[in-house]
Amino acid sequence: MAIVTGRTDSDTGGIRTAGTAGAADPGGPPAPGIPGGGRGPGEVAPGTGRIRQPAALIRLLVGLGAIVLTLLLADYARATTGGIAADVAQAARLVPRPLARLAGGLSTAAVLLVPASSAIRRLLGPDRRRALQQVADGLLAAVLAFGLTLALDLWADGLAPVSLLAALTQDLPGGVLGHTDPVYGYLAPVLAFMAASGARERRLPWTVLAVSGLAGLAGGYATPTALLLGLLIGWTVAHGTLYAVGTPDPRPRPSQILHSLRGAGLRPVTARPDGPDRYLVRQEAGRPDLDVQVLDRQAVTAALVRRTWRRLRLRTAPHPRALRSLRTGLEHEALISYAALAAGVRTRRIAATVGLGRDTALVAYEHLAGRTLDRLADDELTDELLTDAWTQLALLQRREISHRSLVPSSVLVDEAGAVHLVDLADGDIAASELVLHCDLVQLLTTFALRTGAERAVRTAVAVLGPDAVGAALPLLQPIALARTTRDALKRASAAARAGRNAATATPAPQPVELLDEIRAEVLRTQPQAPVRPVRLERLRPRTLLAVVGGVVAGWLLLPQLFASEQNPISAVADADPAWLALALAAAVASHFTAALGFIGFVPERLVFRNAVFAQVAGAFVKLVSPGGVGGVALNTRFLQRAGIPTAQALSSVGVGQLFGLVLHLLQLGAFVYLMDLEPGGSELDALPIVVGGLAAAAVLLAAVSAVPPTRRWLATRLRPLTSEVLPRLLELLRSPGRLAVGVAGQLLVSICLVACLYCCTRAVGREPAFASVAVVFLVGNAVGNAAPTPGGAGAVDGVLVGMLEQTAAMEEGGALAAVALFRLLTLVLPVLPGWAAFAWLQRRGAL
C-alpha cells in the first residue's frame, strides 16, 4: 500500500492517515507545530521549499552500483565486452559513411533542442516558480555530469589499467590517429538535465537519446560500454543532485485540493494543512468535514523499502507483492475500509478517492470528531472503554481482517465515548492466524502501558475469551510489536532506571517485566496456554551482516591470493608434505592455545570445549569485522551467554587484551634480540620498524595528552580501564594458577602461529631463521589488528611479504608463496569450520 510521508511506522509500512485533527503517533514526537498537528512557524507551506526524497537516494545508490559493475565487467570480462564491441563495429561498417554522418548531425541537433524546448515550455507555463527551480536543478546536474565524464576520461587515459582502457575505447574512424573517449559523455549532461528537471516528456527524449547513441555507434565514435557508462553517469548524477539539493515540494496547494474534490462531486469551501500530507477540509453547511490524505510517489518508494525489509526479516510479512502502484494502493485502502464497515466495525468512511496528476492521489475521509487514545487522561480509560475497543477488534478478527497498526493513534474515542478503529490502510483481507494474533498482543501491550497488565488482560478475556488470548501468548515479544510501542517500552525502561536512582521515586516496570506481567496474567486465566515464543525472525540483521561481510571479504581476498602465479594451489601442490603437515598442526593448535589464553583471564568457570569452539568461530567472524574487533565482540558475547554480567565480561576481555599487548611487545623485543646477527646485517632492518612504531606511538600519546580536549577524550575512553579492568585484574591476582594459564596461552598462541609461518617457509623450500620469521609475524599481526579490512586482508599480506624479503632475506617469489600458504591455513581454510562452530554455539545458546 502506498504510504504517506511523515506519519509512518517502520514495522507496519502502510498509509498512516490521521484519525482526527491533531492525532499524533504514540511514543513519538507530536506533529510539528500547534497541538492540533498544523504547521508551526518554522514549517513551509505546501508547494514551497525543498524536500529530500528516499527514491532519489535509492536510485543514486543503484546507479553507482551499476557504474562500478560496468567498469568491473569491462575489465574482467574483456573477451565478452571486446566481442560485443567488435560485432557492433562490424555492423557499423555496413552503414554508408554519408548516412552515418547525416544521422549523427541530426541527432546532435535533436539532443540539444529537446531539453531546451522542454525548459522553455515549462518556464512559460502557469507554475513558473517551480519550473524555474526544476530547470536550475537540471542545469546543475548537467554541469556535474559533464565534469564527472571528463574526470573519468582523464582517469581512464592516465591512471586506469591498460586492459580497462582497451575495453572502453576503439580506434577513431576514417584512419584518424587516436582512440574514442572512454566514456561517451555527449549524452550524459542531456540525460542528467532531463531527469533532474522533472521533464514530463518520456517517449520523445528517450527516443532522441536512443537515436543519438545508435548514431554514435554507427559512426564509430563510441563503444557499447562507453555509451552505457555515459547514460549511467547522467542518470546517477541527476538523482544524486536531486537528493543533495532536494526537489521542489511536490505537495499540492490547498487550491488544487479544493479543485480536485469539487471534480469528485464534493462541496469543499476551505482546506488548511493539518500535519504532513494531511488537510482538514470544510464543506458547505450541512455536509461533513473531510480529513484528506495525500499519497505521492515518494510514499510509494518508502513503502517499498520498508515492506521489502519486512518480508525478508519477519514471518508476519503480508502475502501480497511488495511493489504496489499508486492506483493499487488506493484500491487496497478502499477495500480494507469497506470490508471493515461491512464487518460492523466503527471506522471512518471514505468520501472520495481522487487522482491528482500521475504521481499524486487524494483519499478523503469523513471527519470524526474525537480524541485518540494517547490524548486521553488515565481516569478516562474506563473498563467500559477498553471493553468497547476489544469488541471492535473482535469484529475485525471474526472476518479475518488484520489491522497491523493498533497503536494509540489508531484508537479514536468520539464525543459520545464510542471507540473507532482508524488507520486501517495497512491491513489485510483474509489475514493469517499469526498476523491476527500479532494484532491482539499489540493492542494488549498498548493498553497495558496505560492501564497495567491486570486490567488489559481482564477486559480482553471478557470479550475474546481465555482461549483466544492464550493462543496469542507465544507472540508476546518485542519484535511482534510496532516500532512506536517498542519505543514506549524503552522509555518505560529509562524511567525505571531513573526511578531506581531517585530516592523518593517509585520505580516503573521495565519492558521485559511488563511483558512478563502480561504473560503471568494470561496464564492465571488460561494455565494451559502455550508459553514458548514463536520465532518471528526469518532473517536476522547479524545473519545479513555475516553474508555481506563474507562476500566483501571474498572479493578482497581472492584477487590477492590467486592473482599471481604463486597462488595457494600451486604452493600446496609443490610444498613439502612433512613441513606442510607441521604447519597445519601448528595452525590447529593455535585455537586450543587461544582458548587457554581466553579462559585464563576469566575467574568464573567456563566449559573448555565451548571456549575452543568460540575461538574457532572467531575465524569466521574475522570476515565480517576489521582487525581484532570481531574477536573481542564474539568473546564478550560468549561470556554474557555464559551468565557473566556485561561489565565483568567486558573487563575480562579487556584484561586479556591488555596482557596480550604487553606480551606481544615483550615477544617482539625478545625475538629481535635473538636474531643475534652482525651489525648492518639485513635482518636488523626490522629494528627501525619496531623502534619507529614505538616512537610514533609515544609521540602520538604525548600530543594527545598535551591538548586539553583530546586529553579529556582520552581520559573518558580510559575510565572503563580504571573502573572495570583494573578491579578485575586484582581479582585474577588472587588466582595465580588461572592467571598463569592465561599468560601461557597468550604466549603459546603467538608461538604456534610463528611456527606455522616458519613451517610454511620451509615447505616452499626456504630456510630462514626462526627468530626473523617471528619478528615478521609479530609486526604483521600488529598491522592486521589495526587494518580496517576483514582479517587484515591486503595489509597483513603486504607487510609479511615485504618483511620476509628484507628481514628473512627471501626472494619475492618464495616470500609470496610462503605467505599465501600461511594465509590459506590460518585465514581461508578455517572459515568453514568457523561457520560451523558459530552455528553450533548459536543453537546451544552459547552465542
PDB file of N, CA and C in Angstrom, residues 705-763:
ATOM      1  N   SER A 705      47.906  13.968  24.911  1.00  0.00           N
ATOM      2  CA  SER A 705      47.866  14.401  26.309  1.00  0.00           C
ATOM      3  C   SER A 705      48.118  15.892  26.453  1.00  0.00           C
ATOM      4  N   ALA A 706      48.786  16.519  25.469  1.00  0.00           N
ATOM      5  CA  ALA A 706      49.119  17.939  25.583  1.00  0.00           C
ATOM      6  C   ALA A 706      47.939  18.844  25.277  1.00  0.00           C
ATOM      7  N   VAL A 707      46.951  18.368  24.518  1.00  0.00           N
ATOM      8  CA  VAL A 707      45.789  19.193  24.140  1.00  0.00           C
ATOM      9  C   VAL A 707      44.649  18.879  25.105  1.00  0.00           C
ATOM     10  N   PRO A 708      44.117  19.867  25.808  1.00  0.00           N
ATOM     11  CA  PRO A 708      43.072  19.582  26.819  1.00  0.00           C
ATOM     12  C   PRO A 708      41.859  18.832  26.279  1.00  0.00           C
ATOM     13  N   PRO A 709      41.271  19.222  25.131  1.00  0.00           N
ATOM     14  CA  PRO A 709      40.093  18.461  24.673  1.00  0.00           C
ATOM     15  C   PRO A 709      40.409  16.994  24.397  1.00  0.00           C
ATOM     16  N   THR A 710      41.541  16.739  23.718  1.00  0.00           N
ATOM     17  CA  THR A 710      41.894  15.350  23.438  1.00  0.00           C
ATOM     18  C   THR A 710      42.297  14.614  24.708  1.00  0.00           C
ATOM     19  N   ARG A 711      42.873  15.337  25.674  1.00  0.00           N
ATOM     20  CA  ARG A 711      43.231  14.696  26.944  1.00  0.00           C
ATOM     21  C   ARG A 711      41.977  14.266  27.689  1.00  0.00           C
ATOM     22  N   ARG A 712      40.951  15.122  27.649  1.00  0.00           N
ATOM     23  CA  ARG A 712      39.691  14.735  28.291  1.00  0.00           C
ATOM     24  C   ARG A 712      39.051  13.568  27.554  1.00  0.00           C
ATOM     25  N   TRP A 713      39.132  13.600  26.211  1.00  0.00           N
ATOM     26  CA  TRP A 713      38.587  12.481  25.424  1.00  0.00           C
ATOM     27  C   TRP A 713      39.304  11.185  25.775  1.00  0.00           C
ATOM     28  N   LEU A 714      40.635  11.224  25.894  1.00  0.00           N
ATOM     29  CA  LEU A 714      41.391  10.024  26.244  1.00  0.00           C
ATOM     30  C   LEU A 714      41.046   9.557  27.652  1.00  0.00           C
ATOM     31  N   ALA A 715      40.873  10.510  28.578  1.00  0.00           N
ATOM     32  CA  ALA A 715      40.513  10.123  29.946  1.00  0.00           C
ATOM     33  C   ALA A 715      39.149   9.458  29.987  1.00  0.00           C
ATOM     34  N   THR A 716      38.225   9.957  29.159  1.00  0.00           N
ATOM     35  CA  THR A 716      36.899   9.334  29.103  1.00  0.00           C
ATOM     36  C   THR A 716      36.982   7.914  28.579  1.00  0.00           C
ATOM     37  N   ARG A 717      37.820   7.717  27.549  1.00  0.00           N
ATOM     38  CA  ARG A 717      37.945   6.379  26.981  1.00  0.00           C
ATOM     39  C   ARG A 717      38.678   5.429  27.920  1.00  0.00           C
ATOM     40  N   LEU A 718      39.594   5.954  28.738  1.00  0.00           N
ATOM     41  CA  LEU A 718      40.360   5.094  29.646  1.00  0.00           C
ATOM     42  C   LEU A 718      39.665   4.893  30.984  1.00  0.00           C
ATOM     43  N   ARG A 719      38.572   5.628  31.223  1.00  0.00           N
ATOM     44  CA  ARG A 719      37.892   5.476  32.508  1.00  0.00           C
ATOM     45  C   ARG A 719      37.391   4.052  32.741  1.00  0.00           C
ATOM     46  N   PRO A 720      36.823   3.371  31.701  1.00  0.00           N
ATOM     47  CA  PRO A 720      36.444   1.975  31.929  1.00  0.00           C
ATOM     48  C   PRO A 720      37.614   1.095  32.327  1.00  0.00           C
ATOM     49  N   LEU A 721      38.854   1.449  31.876  1.00  0.00           N
ATOM     50  CA  LEU A 721      40.024   0.650  32.247  1.00  0.00           C
ATOM     51  C   LEU A 721      40.261   0.709  33.742  1.00  0.00           C
ATOM     52  N   THR A 722      40.129   1.893  34.326  1.00  0.00           N
ATOM     53  CA  THR A 722      40.374   2.032  35.758  1.00  0.00           C
ATOM     54  C   THR A 722      39.190   1.557  36.591  1.00  0.00           C
ATOM     55  N   SER A 723      37.978   1.683  36.034  1.00  0.00           N
ATOM     56  CA  SER A 723      36.795   1.329  36.822  1.00  0.00           C
ATOM     57  C   SER A 723      36.439  -0.144  36.749  1.00  0.00           C
ATOM     58  N   GLU A 724      36.788  -0.832  35.662  1.00  0.00           N
ATOM     59  CA  GLU A 724      36.380  -2.219  35.489  1.00  0.00           C
ATOM     60  C   GLU A 724      37.573  -3.172  35.307  1.00  0.00           C
ATOM     61  N   VAL A 725      38.501  -2.812  34.409  1.00  0.00           N
ATOM     62  CA  VAL A 725      39.575  -3.746  34.077  1.00  0.00           C
ATOM     63  C   VAL A 725      40.527  -3.936  35.248  1.00  0.00           C
ATOM     64  N   LEU A 726      40.942  -2.844  35.885  1.00  0.00           N
ATOM     65  CA  LEU A 726      41.896  -2.984  36.985  1.00  0.00           C
ATOM     66  C   LEU A 726      41.313  -3.755  38.175  1.00  0.00           C
ATOM     67  N   PRO A 727      40.061  -3.494  38.594  1.00  0.00           N
ATOM     68  CA  PRO A 727      39.497  -4.352  39.648  1.00  0.00           C
ATOM     69  C   PRO A 727      39.414  -5.812  39.232  1.00  0.00           C
ATOM     70  N   ARG A 728      39.118  -6.077  37.982  1.00  0.00           N
ATOM     71  CA  ARG A 728      39.076  -7.462  37.512  1.00  0.00           C
ATOM     72  C   ARG A 728      40.459  -8.082  37.578  1.00  0.00           C
ATOM     73  N   LEU A 729      41.479  -7.298  37.262  1.00  0.00           N
ATOM     74  CA  LEU A 729      42.848  -7.802  37.330  1.00  0.00           C
ATOM     75  C   LEU A 729      43.234  -8.129  38.765  1.00  0.00           C
ATOM     76  N   LEU A 730      42.824  -7.286  39.701  1.00  0.00           N
ATOM     77  CA  LEU A 730      43.105  -7.585  41.107  1.00  0.00           C
ATOM     78  C   LEU A 730      42.407  -8.868  41.552  1.00  0.00           C
ATOM     79  N   GLU A 731      41.215  -9.096  41.030  1.00  0.00           N
ATOM     80  CA  GLU A 731      40.518 -10.336  41.355  1.00  0.00           C
ATOM     81  C   GLU A 731      41.252 -11.542  40.791  1.00  0.00           C
ATOM     82  N   LEU A 732      41.830 -11.401  39.594  1.00  0.00           N
ATOM     83  CA  LEU A 732      42.574 -12.508  38.991  1.00  0.00           C
ATOM     84  C   LEU A 732      43.863 -12.800  39.743  1.00  0.00           C
ATOM     85  N   LEU A 733      44.457 -11.763  40.343  1.00  0.00           N
ATOM     86  CA  LEU A 733      45.717 -11.979  41.071  1.00  0.00           C
ATOM     87  C   LEU A 733      45.521 -12.897  42.278  1.00  0.00           C
ATOM     88  N   ARG A 734      44.285 -13.059  42.733  1.00  0.00           N
ATOM     89  CA  ARG A 734      44.030 -13.981  43.830  1.00  0.00           C
ATOM     90  C   ARG A 734      44.059 -15.432  43.362  1.00  0.00           C
ATOM     91  N   SER A 735      44.046 -15.644  42.040  1.00  0.00           N
ATOM     92  CA  SER A 735      44.128 -16.994  41.477  1.00  0.00           C
ATOM     93  C   SER A 735      45.341 -17.063  40.550  1.00  0.00           C
ATOM     94  N   PRO A 736      46.536 -17.192  41.124  1.00  0.00           N
ATOM     95  CA  PRO A 736      47.747 -17.157  40.287  1.00  0.00           C
ATOM     96  C   PRO A 736      47.805 -18.309  39.283  1.00  0.00           C
ATOM     97  N   GLY A 737      47.201 -19.445  39.617  1.00  0.00           N
ATOM     98  CA  GLY A 737      47.220 -20.563  38.675  1.00  0.00           C
ATOM     99  C   GLY A 737      46.441 -20.248  37.414  1.00  0.00           C
ATOM    100  N   ARG A 738      45.253 -19.696  37.584  1.00  0.00           N
ATOM    101  CA  ARG A 738      44.446 -19.339  36.412  1.00  0.00           C
ATOM    102  C   ARG A 738      45.126 -18.239  35.607  1.00  0.00           C
ATOM    103  N   LEU A 739      45.725 -17.260  36.294  1.00  0.00           N
ATOM    104  CA  LEU A 739      46.418 -16.195  35.589  1.00  0.00           C
ATOM    105  C   LEU A 739      47.603 -16.746  34.803  1.00  0.00           C
ATOM    106  N   ALA A 740      48.287 -17.731  35.373  1.00  0.00           N
ATOM    107  CA  ALA A 740      49.414 -18.344  34.659  1.00  0.00           C
ATOM    108  C   ALA A 740      48.934 -19.067  33.405  1.00  0.00           C
ATOM    109  N   VAL A 741      47.775 -19.703  33.494  1.00  0.00           N
ATOM    110  CA  VAL A 741      47.214 -20.366  32.311  1.00  0.00           C
ATOM    111  C   VAL A 741      46.938 -19.335  31.214  1.00  0.00           C
ATOM    112  N   GLY A 742      46.371 -18.187  31.604  1.00  0.00           N
ATOM    113  CA  GLY A 742      46.092 -17.155  30.619  1.00  0.00           C
ATOM    114  C   GLY A 742      47.350 -16.613  29.968  1.00  0.00           C
ATOM    115  N   VAL A 743      48.373 -16.331  30.769  1.00  0.00           N
ATOM    116  CA  VAL A 743      49.628 -15.813  30.215  1.00  0.00           C
ATOM    117  C   VAL A 743      50.277 -16.848  29.305  1.00  0.00           C
ATOM    118  N   ALA A 744      50.291 -18.116  29.760  1.00  0.00           N
ATOM    119  CA  ALA A 744      50.886 -19.168  28.922  1.00  0.00           C
ATOM    120  C   ALA A 744      50.127 -19.318  27.611  1.00  0.00           C
ATOM    121  N   GLY A 745      48.790 -19.236  27.680  1.00  0.00           N
ATOM    122  CA  GLY A 745      48.011 -19.347  26.453  1.00  0.00           C
ATOM    123  C   GLY A 745      48.297 -18.200  25.492  1.00  0.00           C
ATOM    124  N   GLN A 746      48.422 -16.974  26.028  1.00  0.00           N
ATOM    125  CA  GLN A 746      48.721 -15.830  25.167  1.00  0.00           C
ATOM    126  C   GLN A 746      50.084 -15.994  24.501  1.00  0.00           C
ATOM    127  N   LEU A 747      51.054 -16.512  25.245  1.00  0.00           N
ATOM    128  CA  LEU A 747      52.382 -16.724  24.657  1.00  0.00           C
ATOM    129  C   LEU A 747      52.365 -17.847  23.628  1.00  0.00           C
ATOM    130  N   LEU A 748      51.666 -18.935  23.954  1.00  0.00           N
ATOM    131  CA  LEU A 748      51.684 -20.101  23.068  1.00  0.00           C
ATOM    132  C   LEU A 748      50.942 -19.847  21.763  1.00  0.00           C
ATOM    133  N   VAL A 749      49.898 -19.032  21.794  1.00  0.00           N
ATOM    134  CA  VAL A 749      49.176 -18.793  20.550  1.00  0.00           C
ATOM    135  C   VAL A 749      50.070 -18.058  19.553  1.00  0.00           C
ATOM    136  N   SER A 750      50.888 -17.119  20.038  1.00  0.00           N
ATOM    137  CA  SER A 750      51.833 -16.451  19.137  1.00  0.00           C
ATOM    138  C   SER A 750      52.895 -17.413  18.647  1.00  0.00           C
ATOM    139  N   ILE A 751      53.395 -18.279  19.539  1.00  0.00           N
ATOM    140  CA  ILE A 751      54.424 -19.252  19.139  1.00  0.00           C
ATOM    141  C   ILE A 751      53.874 -20.201  18.088  1.00  0.00           C
ATOM    142  N   CYS A 752      52.624 -20.641  18.267  1.00  0.00           N
ATOM    143  CA  CYS A 752      52.026 -21.567  17.296  1.00  0.00           C
ATOM    144  C   CYS A 752      51.909 -20.918  15.919  1.00  0.00           C
ATOM    145  N   LEU A 753      51.484 -19.673  15.876  1.00  0.00           N
ATOM    146  CA  LEU A 753      51.349 -19.009  14.591  1.00  0.00           C
ATOM    147  C   LEU A 753      52.705 -18.698  13.968  1.00  0.00           C
ATOM    148  N   VAL A 754      53.679 -18.355  14.800  1.00  0.00           N
ATOM    149  CA  VAL A 754      55.043 -18.172  14.277  1.00  0.00           C
ATOM    150  C   VAL A 754      55.556 -19.482  13.697  1.00  0.00           C
ATOM    151  N   ALA A 755      55.308 -20.584  14.431  1.00  0.00           N
ATOM    152  CA  ALA A 755      55.734 -21.893  13.935  1.00  0.00           C
ATOM    153  C   ALA A 755      55.030 -22.247  12.632  1.00  0.00           C
ATOM    154  N   CYS A 756      53.754 -21.870  12.511  1.00  0.00           N
ATOM    155  CA  CYS A 756      53.037 -22.134  11.268  1.00  0.00           C
ATOM    156  C   CYS A 756      53.660 -21.388  10.096  1.00  0.00           C
ATOM    157  N   LEU A 757      53.982 -20.110  10.289  1.00  0.00           N
ATOM    158  CA  LEU A 757      54.617 -19.349   9.221  1.00  0.00           C
ATOM    159  C   LEU A 757      56.000 -19.904   8.904  1.00  0.00           C
ATOM    160  N   TYR A 758      56.747 -20.287   9.925  1.00  0.00           N
ATOM    161  CA  TYR A 758      58.084 -20.846   9.697  1.00  0.00           C
ATOM    162  C   TYR A 758      57.987 -22.157   8.911  1.00  0.00           C
ATOM    163  N   CYS A 759      57.042 -23.007   9.274  1.00  0.00           N
ATOM    164  CA  CYS A 759      56.873 -24.277   8.546  1.00  0.00           C
ATOM    165  C   CYS A 759      56.435 -24.025   7.101  1.00  0.00           C
ATOM    166  N   CYS A 760      55.675 -22.965   6.888  1.00  0.00           N
ATOM    167  CA  CYS A 760      55.280 -22.633   5.511  1.00  0.00           C
ATOM    168  C   CYS A 760      56.484 -22.212   4.680  1.00  0.00           C
ATOM    169  N   THR A 761      57.392 -21.450   5.284  1.00  0.00           N
ATOM    170  CA  THR A 761      58.605 -21.074   4.545  1.00  0.00           C
ATOM    171  C   THR A 761      59.464 -22.298   4.240  1.00  0.00           C
ATOM    172  N   ARG A 762      59.530 -23.235   5.183  1.00  0.00           N
ATOM    173  CA  ARG A 762      60.305 -24.458   4.930  1.00  0.00           C
ATOM    174  C   ARG A 762      59.598 -25.346   3.914  1.00  0.00           C
ATOM    175  N   ALA A 763      58.256 -25.311   3.914  1.00  0.00           N
ATOM    176  CA  ALA A 763      57.516 -26.155   2.976  1.00  0.00           C
ATOM    177  C   ALA A 763      57.731 -25.725   1.535  1.00  0.00           C
TER     178      ALA A 763
END
